[in-house]
mmCIF file of C-alpha atoms and ligand atoms in Angstrom:
data_model
loop_
_atom_site.group_PDB
_atom_site.id
_atom_site.type_symbol
_atom_site.label_atom_id
_atom_site.label_comp_id
_atom_site.label_asym_id
_atom_site.label_seq_id
_atom_site.Cartn_x
_atom_site.Cartn_y
_atom_site.Cartn_z
ATOM 1 C CA MET A 30 38.558 15.811 35.073
ATOM 2 C CA LYS A 31 38.366 19.553 35.615
ATOM 3 C CA PHE A 32 36.051 21.840 33.665
ATOM 4 C CA PHE A 33 37.235 25.372 32.966
ATOM 5 C CA ILE A 34 34.982 27.931 31.322
ATOM 6 C CA ASP A 35 36.374 29.600 28.212
ATOM 7 C CA THR A 36 35.009 33.121 28.462
ATOM 8 C CA ALA A 37 35.697 36.629 29.761
ATOM 9 C CA ASN A 38 32.009 37.236 30.462
ATOM 10 C CA VAL A 39 31.490 37.560 34.217
ATOM 11 C CA GLU A 40 27.764 36.705 34.032
ATOM 12 C CA GLU A 41 28.550 33.453 32.210
ATOM 13 C CA ILE A 42 31.227 32.670 34.792
ATOM 14 C CA LYS A 43 28.787 33.276 37.662
ATOM 15 C CA LYS A 44 26.142 31.043 36.027
ATOM 16 C CA GLY A 45 28.736 28.328 35.450
ATOM 17 C CA LEU A 46 29.820 28.570 39.096
ATOM 18 C CA GLU A 47 26.183 28.167 40.214
ATOM 19 C CA MET A 48 25.984 25.038 38.037
ATOM 20 C CA GLY A 49 29.090 23.771 39.859
ATOM 21 C CA LEU A 50 30.850 23.326 36.532
ATOM 22 C CA VAL A 51 33.635 25.896 36.797
ATOM 23 C CA ASP A 52 36.949 24.738 38.257
ATOM 24 C CA GLY A 53 38.794 27.562 36.508
ATOM 25 C CA VAL A 54 38.607 30.109 33.679
ATOM 26 C CA THR A 55 40.515 30.688 30.459
ATOM 27 C CA THR A 56 40.450 34.007 28.627
ATOM 28 C CA ASN A 57 42.226 35.379 25.598
ATOM 29 C CA PRO A 58 42.400 38.793 23.887
ATOM 30 C CA THR A 59 39.519 37.897 21.537
ATOM 31 C CA LEU A 60 37.247 36.906 24.437
ATOM 32 C CA LEU A 61 38.168 40.075 26.375
ATOM 33 C CA SER A 62 37.504 42.261 23.313
ATOM 34 C CA LYS A 63 33.938 40.888 23.119
ATOM 35 C CA GLU A 64 33.177 42.389 26.551
ATOM 36 C CA LYS A 65 33.676 45.958 25.257
ATOM 37 C CA LYS A 66 34.844 47.107 28.712
ATOM 38 C CA ASN A 67 38.158 48.050 30.269
ATOM 39 C CA PRO A 68 40.089 44.734 30.175
ATOM 40 C CA ASP A 69 41.809 45.372 33.536
ATOM 41 C CA ALA A 70 38.426 45.896 35.205
ATOM 42 C CA VAL A 71 37.063 42.684 33.650
ATOM 43 C CA ILE A 72 40.183 40.733 34.690
ATOM 44 C CA GLY A 73 39.934 42.072 38.256
ATOM 45 C CA GLU A 74 36.295 41.010 38.516
ATOM 46 C CA ILE A 75 36.986 37.530 37.133
ATOM 47 C CA LEU A 76 39.860 37.007 39.570
ATOM 48 C CA SER A 77 37.636 38.017 42.467
ATOM 49 C CA VAL A 78 34.656 35.754 41.649
ATOM 50 C CA VAL A 79 36.670 32.619 40.835
ATOM 51 C CA ASP A 80 38.761 30.647 43.333
ATOM 52 C CA GLY A 81 40.343 28.376 40.717
ATOM 53 C CA PRO A 82 43.032 29.239 38.162
ATOM 54 C CA VAL A 83 42.286 32.065 35.711
ATOM 55 C CA SER A 84 44.375 32.176 32.530
ATOM 56 C CA LEU A 85 45.250 35.693 31.339
ATOM 57 C CA GLU A 86 47.148 36.134 28.096
ATOM 58 C CA VAL A 87 50.106 38.412 27.434
ATOM 59 C CA ILE A 88 50.070 40.693 24.392
ATOM 60 C CA ALA A 89 53.835 41.245 24.106
ATOM 61 C CA THR A 90 55.633 39.009 21.627
ATOM 62 C CA ASP A 91 59.205 39.346 22.942
ATOM 63 C CA THR A 92 60.529 37.494 26.001
ATOM 64 C CA LYS A 93 61.285 40.598 28.048
ATOM 65 C CA GLY A 94 57.899 42.174 27.346
ATOM 66 C CA MET A 95 56.076 38.900 28.046
ATOM 67 C CA CYS A 96 57.859 38.483 31.393
ATOM 68 C CA GLU A 97 57.091 42.066 32.459
ATOM 69 C CA GLU A 98 53.426 41.682 31.500
ATOM 70 C CA ALA A 99 53.265 38.271 33.179
ATOM 71 C CA ARG A 100 54.632 39.634 36.469
ATOM 72 C CA ARG A 101 52.052 42.450 36.431
ATOM 73 C CA LEU A 102 49.164 40.060 35.681
ATOM 74 C CA ALA A 103 50.395 37.553 38.287
ATOM 75 C CA SER A 104 50.375 40.313 40.921
ATOM 76 C CA LEU A 105 46.631 40.844 40.369
ATOM 77 C CA GLY A 106 45.629 37.590 42.055
ATOM 78 C CA THR A 107 47.101 34.434 43.542
ATOM 79 C CA ASN A 108 44.939 32.426 41.093
ATOM 80 C CA ALA A 109 46.292 34.170 37.976
ATOM 81 C CA VAL A 110 47.924 31.912 35.390
ATOM 82 C CA ILE A 111 49.790 33.545 32.535
ATOM 83 C CA LYS A 112 48.958 32.456 29.012
ATOM 84 C CA ILE A 113 52.007 32.569 26.787
ATOM 85 C CA PRO A 114 51.887 31.853 23.043
ATOM 86 C CA MET A 115 53.916 28.893 21.778
ATOM 87 C CA THR A 116 56.824 30.690 20.154
ATOM 88 C CA GLU A 117 60.585 30.654 20.696
ATOM 89 C CA GLU A 118 60.316 33.934 22.649
ATOM 90 C CA GLY A 119 57.364 32.529 24.556
ATOM 91 C CA ILE A 120 59.246 29.398 25.618
ATOM 92 C CA LYS A 121 62.135 31.498 26.918
ATOM 93 C CA ALA A 122 59.596 33.510 28.938
ATOM 94 C CA VAL A 123 58.018 30.317 30.318
ATOM 95 C CA ARG A 124 61.425 29.112 31.507
ATOM 96 C CA THR A 125 62.079 32.402 33.340
ATOM 97 C CA LEU A 126 58.569 32.650 34.809
ATOM 98 C CA SER A 127 58.635 29.031 35.937
ATOM 99 C CA ARG A 128 61.863 29.701 37.900
ATOM 100 C CA GLU A 129 60.087 32.673 39.530
ATOM 101 C CA GLY A 130 57.162 30.457 40.559
ATOM 102 C CA ILE A 131 54.689 32.097 38.145
ATOM 103 C CA LYS A 132 52.214 29.632 36.645
ATOM 104 C CA THR A 133 51.975 29.520 32.863
ATOM 105 C CA ASN A 134 49.613 28.132 30.254
ATOM 106 C CA VAL A 135 51.285 27.704 26.866
ATOM 107 C CA THR A 136 48.638 28.463 24.278
ATOM 108 C CA LEU A 137 48.120 28.035 20.529
ATOM 109 C CA ILE A 138 49.486 24.479 20.488
ATOM 110 C CA PHE A 139 48.783 22.634 17.248
ATOM 111 C CA GLN A 140 51.223 19.713 17.306
ATOM 112 C CA PRO A 141 52.465 17.409 20.104
ATOM 113 C CA VAL A 142 56.155 18.361 20.077
ATOM 114 C CA GLN A 143 55.189 21.960 20.860
ATOM 115 C CA ALA A 144 53.582 20.607 24.043
ATOM 116 C CA LEU A 145 56.717 18.567 24.856
ATOM 117 C CA ILE A 146 58.871 21.686 24.533
ATOM 118 C CA ALA A 147 56.483 23.705 26.725
ATOM 119 C CA ALA A 148 56.539 20.986 29.404
ATOM 120 C CA LYS A 149 60.350 20.865 29.310
ATOM 121 C CA ALA A 150 60.389 24.652 29.836
ATOM 122 C CA GLY A 151 58.294 24.216 32.994
ATOM 123 C CA ALA A 152 54.800 25.142 31.789
ATOM 124 C CA THR A 153 52.023 24.500 34.307
ATOM 125 C CA TYR A 154 49.491 23.879 31.506
ATOM 126 C CA VAL A 155 49.471 23.392 27.744
ATOM 127 C CA SER A 156 46.487 24.266 25.570
ATOM 128 C CA PRO A 157 46.066 22.336 22.312
ATOM 129 C CA PHE A 158 43.394 24.041 20.131
ATOM 130 C CA ILE A 159 41.223 21.164 18.975
ATOM 131 C CA GLY A 160 38.400 22.955 17.127
ATOM 132 C CA ARG A 161 40.793 24.975 14.995
ATOM 133 C CA ILE A 162 42.566 21.761 13.928
ATOM 134 C CA ASP A 163 39.220 20.124 13.079
ATOM 135 C CA ASP A 164 38.395 23.274 11.083
ATOM 136 C CA ILE A 165 41.219 22.469 8.652
ATOM 137 C CA SER A 166 39.999 18.875 8.257
ATOM 138 C CA LEU A 167 42.556 17.267 10.578
ATOM 139 C CA ARG A 168 41.805 15.326 13.767
ATOM 140 C CA GLY A 169 42.335 17.732 16.675
ATOM 141 C CA MET A 170 41.846 15.051 19.280
ATOM 142 C CA ASP A 171 44.791 13.008 17.876
ATOM 143 C CA ILE A 172 47.068 15.786 19.131
ATOM 144 C CA VAL A 173 45.634 15.488 22.632
ATOM 145 C CA GLU A 174 46.137 11.718 22.590
ATOM 146 C CA ASP A 175 49.791 12.099 21.573
ATOM 147 C CA ILE A 176 50.459 14.789 24.192
ATOM 148 C CA LEU A 177 48.996 12.619 26.945
ATOM 149 C CA VAL A 178 51.219 9.684 25.916
ATOM 150 C CA ILE A 179 54.330 11.895 25.845
ATOM 151 C CA PHE A 180 53.575 13.452 29.243
ATOM 152 C CA SER A 181 52.930 10.019 30.747
ATOM 153 C CA ASN A 182 56.137 8.566 29.198
ATOM 154 C CA TYR A 183 58.251 11.200 30.914
ATOM 155 C CA MET A 184 56.049 11.823 33.958
ATOM 156 C CA PHE A 185 55.662 15.555 33.268
ATOM 157 C CA GLU A 186 53.439 17.324 35.786
ATOM 158 C CA THR A 187 52.230 19.766 33.110
ATOM 159 C CA GLU A 188 48.454 19.489 32.744
ATOM 160 C CA VAL A 189 46.668 19.316 29.393
ATOM 161 C CA ILE A 190 43.845 21.805 28.810
ATOM 162 C CA VAL A 191 41.793 20.750 25.794
ATOM 163 C CA ALA A 192 40.895 24.116 24.247
ATOM 164 C CA SER A 193 38.950 25.461 21.278
ATOM 165 C CA ILE A 194 36.114 23.130 22.197
ATOM 166 C CA ARG A 195 33.084 23.548 19.961
ATOM 167 C CA ASN A 196 30.624 20.839 21.017
ATOM 168 C CA PRO A 197 29.804 18.177 23.661
ATOM 169 C CA LEU A 198 31.503 15.462 21.579
ATOM 170 C CA HIS A 199 34.834 17.240 22.079
ATOM 171 C CA VAL A 200 34.280 17.060 25.856
ATOM 172 C CA LEU A 201 33.397 13.346 25.632
ATOM 173 C CA GLN A 202 36.514 12.603 23.580
ATOM 174 C CA ALA A 203 38.719 14.602 25.967
ATOM 175 C CA ALA A 204 37.301 12.664 28.925
ATOM 176 C CA LEU A 205 37.778 9.290 27.204
ATOM 177 C CA LEU A 206 41.417 10.158 26.585
ATOM 178 C CA GLY A 207 41.882 11.176 30.223
ATOM 179 C CA ALA A 208 42.756 14.815 29.534
ATOM 180 C CA ASP A 209 43.235 16.769 32.773
ATOM 181 C CA ILE A 210 41.012 19.701 31.820
ATOM 182 C CA ALA A 211 38.548 20.786 29.143
ATOM 183 C CA THR A 212 37.988 24.514 28.755
ATOM 184 C CA ILE A 213 34.461 24.907 27.547
ATOM 185 C CA PRO A 214 32.485 27.867 26.149
ATOM 186 C CA PHE A 215 29.284 28.664 28.086
ATOM 187 C CA ASN A 216 26.906 27.497 25.314
ATOM 188 C CA VAL A 217 28.606 24.085 25.206
ATOM 189 C CA LEU A 218 28.660 23.872 29.023
ATOM 190 C CA LYS A 219 24.871 24.160 29.008
ATOM 191 C CA GLN A 220 24.497 21.612 26.211
ATOM 192 C CA LEU A 221 26.408 19.028 28.275
ATOM 193 C CA MET A 222 23.393 18.501 30.519
ATOM 194 C CA ASN A 223 20.816 18.138 27.749
ATOM 195 C CA HIS A 224 19.266 15.225 25.914
ATOM 196 C CA PRO A 225 15.940 15.361 24.004
ATOM 197 C CA LEU A 226 14.886 12.027 25.555
ATOM 198 C CA THR A 227 15.307 13.566 29.030
ATOM 199 C CA ASP A 228 12.885 16.358 28.064
ATOM 200 C CA ILE A 229 10.422 13.894 26.488
ATOM 201 C CA GLY A 230 10.690 11.669 29.584
ATOM 202 C CA ILE A 231 9.907 14.545 31.975
ATOM 203 C CA GLU A 232 6.970 15.643 29.836
ATOM 204 C CA ARG A 233 5.529 12.108 29.850
ATOM 205 C CA PHE A 234 5.994 11.657 33.623
ATOM 206 C CA LEU A 235 4.237 14.978 34.291
ATOM 207 C CA LYS A 236 1.375 14.116 31.935
ATOM 208 C CA ASP A 237 0.885 10.690 33.542
ATOM 209 C CA TRP A 238 1.039 12.253 37.017
ATOM 210 C CA GLN A 239 -1.701 14.711 36.053
ATOM 211 C CA SER A 240 -3.880 11.782 34.868
ATOM 212 C CA ILE A 241 -3.800 10.059 38.314
ATOM 213 C CA LYS A 242 -4.498 13.321 40.105
ATOM 214 C CA LYS A 243 -7.736 13.886 38.104
HETATM 215 O O1 G3P B 27 40.726 28.439 24.759
HETATM 216 C C1 G3P B 27 40.989 28.719 23.421
HETATM 217 C C2 G3P B 27 39.768 29.192 22.744
HETATM 218 O O2 G3P B 27 39.313 30.394 23.284
HETATM 219 C C3 G3P B 27 39.871 29.278 21.264
HETATM 220 O O3 G3P B 27 38.658 28.895 20.798
HETATM 221 O O4 G3P B 27 36.789 28.757 19.253
HETATM 222 O O5 G3P B 27 38.438 30.647 19.067
HETATM 223 O O6 G3P B 27 39.084 28.333 18.418
HETATM 224 P P1 G3P B 27 38.221 29.178 19.292
#
């Protein structure tokens, strides 16, 4: 299972890389806006510090505009992957970009047939947004399960990125289902290594060690 980091913050990316937990990066316009810097400069820096795939989202909403933006973003780095929203125009763009050898990540997926359509169009990745589905009191992870069955039924090579992850349980569920990738915010990435009993255990070992040394 690959771990991507879901952020546009270069410091978080560097810390994640040091932890050995960053196989790739996903960004979106909201994440880039939080950096309050020139987005092109931020994108350039991310592409240079990360070897793995970096998803960069188009802003255009029409096929022609998406393709033009995608070609420009793809030229910025060999590891650039173009995030395209799951719309009719987006799917037409994915088909064109796929023929040109440009990698795509179809984003904002909320039901399994959207993922099937993206895979048929030649998407490299699909991103179901789990947390946002949970937010409306539905089971986000059910979508991931269905997508994985569909992709396995038809042997699609498209990889599933479990996105909109909010907590370590989402990562556990994604791993149990055999999802290819989880894209994880930095705060959740750090939580993955923690357990209160680990901290209590270390404290007790150190205390006992001190008692023999006295
Ligand atoms: O990768 C998608 C992610 O950035 C969306 O997360 O928390 O805004 O639903 P969230």
